[in-house]
Short mmCIF file of C-alpha atoms in Angstrom, two decimals:
data_model
loop_
_atom_site.label_atom_id
_atom_site.label_comp_id
_atom_site.label_asym_id
_atom_site.label_seq_id
_atom_site.Cartn_x
_atom_site.Cartn_y
_atom_site.Cartn_z
CA MET A 1 96.87 168.35 339.75
CA VAL A 2 94.08 169.15 342.75
CA SER A 3 90.72 167.30 341.93
CA ALA A 4 88.29 168.90 344.54
CA PHE A 5 85.18 166.59 345.31
CA PHE A 6 83.46 168.92 347.66
CA VAL A 7 83.99 172.66 348.99
CA PHE A 8 86.08 171.45 351.75
CA CYS A 9 88.46 169.13 350.10
CA GLY A 10 90.02 168.04 347.94
CA CYS A 11 93.44 165.78 346.49
CA VAL A 12 96.01 165.92 345.14
CA ASP A 13 98.40 163.76 342.48
CA GLN A 14 101.32 161.97 342.56
CA ALA A 15 104.81 163.39 342.16
CA SER A 16 102.85 166.61 342.33
CA VAL A 17 102.42 169.18 345.47
CA ALA A 18 99.91 172.01 345.91
CA VAL A 19 100.25 175.27 347.04
CA VAL A 20 98.13 176.92 349.73
CA GLU A 21 97.27 180.58 350.76
CA ARG A 22 95.27 182.02 352.91
CA TRP A 23 93.61 185.40 352.27
CA GLY A 24 95.98 185.76 349.20
CA ARG A 25 98.83 184.63 351.25
CA PHE A 26 101.78 181.53 351.02
CA PHE A 27 99.97 179.46 354.00
CA ARG A 28 101.75 175.85 353.71
CA LEU A 29 102.73 173.29 350.51
CA ALA A 30 100.29 170.28 350.89
CA GLU A 31 101.55 166.84 349.62
CA PRO A 32 99.79 163.40 347.23
CA GLY A 33 96.98 162.65 349.54
CA LEU A 34 93.74 164.11 351.15
CA HIS A 35 93.67 167.37 352.25
CA PHE A 36 90.70 169.31 353.80
CA PHE A 37 90.63 172.92 352.86
CA ASN A 38 88.47 175.90 355.12
CA PRO A 39 87.80 178.48 352.62
CA PHE A 40 85.77 180.36 355.53
CA ALA A 41 89.24 180.81 356.99
CA GLY A 42 90.54 182.29 353.73
CA GLU A 43 92.25 178.88 352.12
CA CYS A 44 92.92 177.90 349.07
CA VAL A 45 94.98 176.22 346.38
CA ALA A 46 96.60 178.52 344.51
CA GLY A 47 98.37 176.36 342.07
CA SER A 48 100.98 173.43 341.72
CA LEU A 49 104.05 171.91 340.46
CA THR A 50 105.18 168.63 338.99
CA THR A 51 107.77 167.74 340.60
CA ARG A 52 109.19 164.73 337.70
CA VAL A 53 112.19 165.26 336.46
CA GLN A 54 111.74 167.81 332.89
CA SER A 55 114.08 168.17 329.77
CA LEU A 56 114.53 171.07 328.30
CA ASP A 57 116.61 171.42 325.00
CA VAL A 58 118.42 174.41 324.18
CA ARG A 59 119.92 175.46 321.23
CA VAL A 60 122.86 177.64 321.04
CA GLU A 61 124.70 179.23 318.16
CA THR A 62 127.96 180.70 318.94
CA LYS A 63 132.01 181.27 317.82
CA THR A 64 134.88 179.55 319.03
CA LYS A 65 138.01 180.53 318.95
CA ASP A 66 139.01 180.02 315.27
CA ASN A 67 136.31 181.68 313.86
CA VAL A 68 133.73 179.18 313.62
CA PHE A 69 129.78 178.75 313.65
CA VAL A 70 128.54 176.13 315.81
CA GLN A 71 125.72 175.21 316.75
CA LEU A 72 124.91 173.65 320.61
CA ILE A 73 122.44 171.44 321.48
CA CYS A 74 122.00 171.14 325.47
CA THR A 75 119.35 169.08 326.69
CA ILE A 76 119.55 170.16 330.78
CA GLN A 77 116.96 167.91 333.27
CA TYR A 78 116.16 169.55 335.94
CA ARG A 79 112.82 169.40 339.51
CA VAL A 80 111.01 170.97 341.32
CA VAL A 81 112.93 170.09 345.13
CA LYS A 82 110.03 169.01 347.37
CA GLU A 83 110.17 171.57 350.13
CA ASN A 84 111.31 174.43 348.37
CA ALA A 85 108.47 174.43 345.80
CA ASP A 86 106.90 178.01 347.63
CA ASP A 87 110.57 179.33 345.93
CA ALA A 88 109.60 177.33 342.58
CA PHE A 89 106.31 178.51 342.47
CA TYR A 90 106.17 182.56 343.36
CA GLU A 91 109.75 183.30 342.66
CA LEU A 92 110.14 182.18 338.74
CA GLN A 93 107.28 182.76 336.61
CA ASN A 94 108.93 180.96 333.57
CA PRO A 95 111.55 178.81 334.68
CA GLN A 96 112.38 177.89 331.00
CA GLN A 97 113.71 181.44 328.95
CA GLN A 98 115.50 181.28 332.90
CA ILE A 99 117.47 178.42 332.22
CA GLN A 100 117.72 178.92 328.85
CA ALA A 101 119.20 182.08 329.50
CA TYR A 102 122.36 181.17 332.01
CA VAL A 103 122.75 178.44 329.75
CA PHE A 104 123.51 181.42 326.26
CA ASP A 105 125.47 183.14 329.14
CA VAL A 106 128.02 180.37 330.05
CA VAL A 107 127.72 178.68 326.93
CA ARG A 108 128.93 181.58 325.17
CA ALA A 109 131.86 182.58 327.09
CA ILE A 110 133.74 179.19 327.71
CA VAL A 111 133.17 178.11 324.32
CA PRO A 112 135.11 181.26 322.05
CA ARG A 113 138.13 180.48 324.11
CA MET A 114 138.23 177.19 322.22
CA ASN A 115 139.43 175.93 319.33
CA LEU A 116 136.72 173.10 317.04
CA ASP A 117 138.64 170.44 318.41
CA ASP A 118 139.33 171.00 321.18
CA LEU A 119 135.33 171.57 321.76
CA PHE A 120 134.37 168.56 320.46
CA GLU A 121 137.67 167.07 322.66
CA GLN A 122 136.33 169.11 325.75
CA LYS A 123 132.35 168.92 325.87
CA ASN A 124 131.66 167.21 328.64
CA ASP A 125 133.64 169.84 330.19
CA VAL A 126 131.41 172.30 329.08
CA ALA A 127 128.77 170.78 329.88
CA LYS A 128 130.11 171.12 333.37
CA ALA A 129 130.54 174.86 333.84
CA VAL A 130 126.33 175.25 333.04
CA LEU A 131 125.15 172.70 334.92
CA GLU A 132 127.59 174.14 337.55
CA GLU A 133 126.23 177.79 336.80
CA LEU A 134 122.83 176.30 337.23
CA GLU A 135 123.00 174.62 339.90
CA LYS A 136 123.92 177.50 341.51
CA VAL A 137 121.55 179.95 340.42
CA MET A 138 118.28 178.14 339.99
CA GLY A 139 118.83 176.37 343.56
CA ASP A 140 118.15 179.97 345.13
CA TYR A 141 114.66 179.56 342.92
CA GLY A 142 113.54 176.11 344.12
CA TYR A 143 114.71 174.22 341.49
CA SER A 144 117.28 171.15 341.19
CA ILE A 145 119.74 170.56 337.86
CA GLU A 146 119.94 166.83 337.75
CA HIS A 147 121.95 166.51 334.43
CA ILE A 148 123.07 168.35 331.65
CA LEU A 149 124.40 166.27 328.57
CA MET A 150 125.73 167.64 325.43
CA VAL A 151 123.77 166.26 323.08
CA ASP A 152 125.29 167.62 319.78
CA ILE A 153 127.50 169.98 318.06
CA ILE A 154 127.21 170.93 314.79
CA PRO A 155 129.59 173.30 312.83
CA ASP A 156 128.94 175.48 309.36
CA ALA A 157 128.26 173.03 306.71
CA ALA A 158 130.67 174.31 305.14
CA VAL A 159 133.07 173.38 307.78
CA ARG A 160 131.74 170.29 308.17
CA LYS A 161 132.21 169.70 304.48
CA ALA A 162 135.94 170.98 304.56
CA MET A 163 136.52 167.96 308.02
CA ASN A 164 135.84 165.58 305.86
CA GLU A 165 137.90 166.04 303.00
CA ILE A 166 140.56 166.64 304.94
CA ASN A 167 139.95 163.21 307.30
CA ALA A 168 138.97 161.49 304.02
CA ALA A 169 142.40 162.63 302.40
CA GLN A 170 143.99 161.30 305.62
CA ARG A 171 143.09 158.50 305.57
CA LEU A 172 143.76 158.06 301.50
CA GLN A 173 147.72 159.12 302.33
CA LEU A 174 147.81 155.99 305.06
CA ALA A 175 146.01 153.33 302.54
CA SER A 176 148.97 154.27 300.50
CA VAL A 177 151.55 153.87 303.27
CA TYR A 178 149.88 150.49 303.94
CA LYS A 179 149.94 150.09 300.12
CA GLY A 180 153.48 150.59 299.59
CA GLU A 181 155.08 148.25 303.26
CA ALA A 182 152.33 145.80 301.67
CA GLU A 183 154.07 146.28 298.25
CA LYS A 184 157.78 146.88 299.22
CA ILE A 185 157.74 143.15 301.27
CA LEU A 186 155.72 141.13 298.52
CA LEU A 187 158.87 142.15 296.69
CA VAL A 188 161.19 141.46 299.59
CA LYS A 189 159.55 138.04 300.00
CA LYS A 190 159.72 137.67 295.99
CA ALA A 191 163.17 137.92 295.84
CA GLU A 192 163.85 135.96 298.86
CA ALA A 193 161.68 132.94 297.42
CA GLU A 194 163.48 133.30 293.88
CA ALA A 195 166.61 133.70 295.06
CA GLU A 196 166.27 130.36 297.21
CA ALA A 197 165.18 128.87 293.93
CA LYS A 198 168.21 129.32 292.50
CA TYR A 199 170.00 127.57 294.51
CA LEU A 200 168.05 125.57 294.55
CA SER A 201 168.24 124.44 291.53
CA GLY A 202 172.04 124.70 291.29
CA VAL A 203 172.52 122.53 293.88
CA GLY A 204 170.62 120.38 292.29
CA ILE A 205 172.16 120.80 289.34
CA ALA A 206 175.18 119.94 290.42
CA LYS A 207 173.70 116.82 292.48
CA GLN A 208 172.99 115.28 289.49
CA ARG A 209 176.13 116.17 287.41
CA GLN A 210 178.00 114.44 290.31
CA ALA A 211 175.46 111.16 289.82
CA ILE A 212 176.19 111.46 286.04
CA THR A 213 179.90 111.56 286.68
CA ASP A 214 179.72 108.68 288.71
CA GLY A 215 177.79 106.36 286.57
CA LEU A 216 180.07 106.96 283.53
CA ARG A 217 182.75 105.95 285.59
CA GLU A 218 180.91 102.64 287.25
CA ASN A 219 179.71 101.95 283.00
CA ILE A 220 183.14 102.57 282.41
CA LEU A 221 184.97 99.91 284.93
CA ASN A 222 181.83 97.82 284.40
CA PHE A 223 182.19 96.94 281.08
CA SER A 224 186.52 96.92 281.86
CA HIS A 225 186.53 94.06 283.34
CA SER A 226 183.43 93.01 281.78
CA VAL A 227 184.89 92.60 277.93
CA SER A 228 188.95 92.23 278.11
CA GLY A 229 191.40 93.95 275.57
CA THR A 230 189.80 97.24 276.39
CA SER A 231 191.03 100.24 277.64
CA ALA A 232 189.00 102.89 279.28
CA LYS A 233 189.26 105.55 275.99
CA GLU A 234 187.46 102.95 273.85
CA VAL A 235 185.22 102.48 276.34
CA MET A 236 184.68 106.50 276.68
CA ASP A 237 184.09 106.77 272.70
CA LEU A 238 181.80 104.32 273.15
CA ILE A 239 179.16 105.92 275.94
CA MET A 240 179.89 109.45 274.23
CA VAL A 241 178.70 108.47 270.70
CA THR A 242 176.07 106.42 272.35
CA GLN A 243 174.89 109.60 274.39
CA TYR A 244 175.40 111.25 271.13
CA PHE A 245 172.66 109.73 268.73
CA ASP A 246 170.21 109.54 272.03
CA THR A 247 170.61 113.43 272.42
CA ILE A 248 169.60 113.49 268.98
CA LYS A 249 166.82 111.16 269.48
CA GLU A 250 165.32 113.25 271.79
CA LEU A 251 165.55 115.88 270.35
CA GLY A 252 163.96 114.63 267.07
CA GLU A 253 160.96 114.21 269.14
CA GLY A 254 160.43 116.64 271.56
CA SER A 255 161.45 119.91 269.73
CA LYS A 256 158.69 121.52 267.91
CA ASN A 257 160.28 122.41 265.28
CA THR A 258 160.09 120.37 262.31
CA THR A 259 163.90 120.22 260.86
CA VAL A 260 167.01 119.92 263.32
CA PHE A 261 170.19 120.83 260.93
CA ILE A 262 173.36 119.82 262.99
CA PRO A 263 176.75 118.36 262.15
CA HIS A 264 176.79 114.63 261.64
CA GLY A 265 179.15 112.08 260.71
CA PRO A 266 182.18 109.61 261.61
CA GLY A 267 184.43 113.11 262.23
CA HIS A 268 181.77 114.81 263.90
CA VAL A 269 181.42 112.25 266.20
CA ARG A 270 185.47 112.16 266.94
CA ASP A 271 185.61 115.40 267.27
CA ILE A 272 182.33 115.51 270.30
CA SER A 273 183.55 112.76 272.14
CA GLU A 274 187.34 113.84 272.09
CA GLN A 275 186.52 117.68 273.18
CA ILE A 276 184.11 115.95 275.98
CA ARG A 277 187.39 113.72 276.85
CA ASP A 278 189.44 116.74 276.46
CA GLY A 279 187.14 118.75 278.89
CA MET A 280 186.93 116.39 281.34
CA MET A 281 190.39 115.68 281.78
CA GLN A 282 190.79 120.03 281.98
CA ALA A 283 188.02 119.62 285.02
CA SER A 284 190.34 116.63 286.63
CA SER A 285 193.71 118.39 286.27
CA SER A 286 192.27 121.85 287.62
CA ASN A 287 190.64 120.17 290.45
CA VAL A 288 193.97 118.77 291.44
#
């Protein structure tokens, strides 16, 4: 912007450059600050350009190699080269329209050679191609292309819905695999725990039976030594009868049934003691 204070001088704002003409022909560039002009010599300010970085959003609709229509939103950041501001002032009437035309041309030449997935992965390559083309063309007109950003890629709504459904199905499939693996590990660990518990239970039962056997043996020996004239068989019969009555007592106290029918009598007690004694003798003979 140029502010004229009186006839023979003017001020150019910061981040701007003024184009001075003499008799309608380009004469010089006026940088920011105070400048004197001689209107009697035909000098005048034809206009000014800003040297700030400007931004232009371009929306391009095109088709990919796999026949998917997409919209690409590009942001072009450009500025006027101060030293070549006369070219920017005189050569281009509408620089934004010129930049947009070249963006359309490059994008519609590159994207149709790419699949949709490749486009998402290689969007920076598309931006780089657009940057190289614009730098080559717009540099001749006094413009510098600072950056090109591929802001967004928007497929057709139906394609976006299908892509989301595919992604959701893949994630559900992966979740099912993980869930199956977790259940498999859980079953294996449960089986291992059950096997270990059974093993420990068997060890405990074996130790319990060994302790009972040792206790019975010790009781028999102590009783034989304490009471003279008793044999090991008589002591064993007495212990069996005692344990038989203890078992009947525990059944009566611990069982939920109110009535328990069991054969009882001296003959049955004798039969039980003989069966236990025979079983122990058979076990001892088989171990030998």
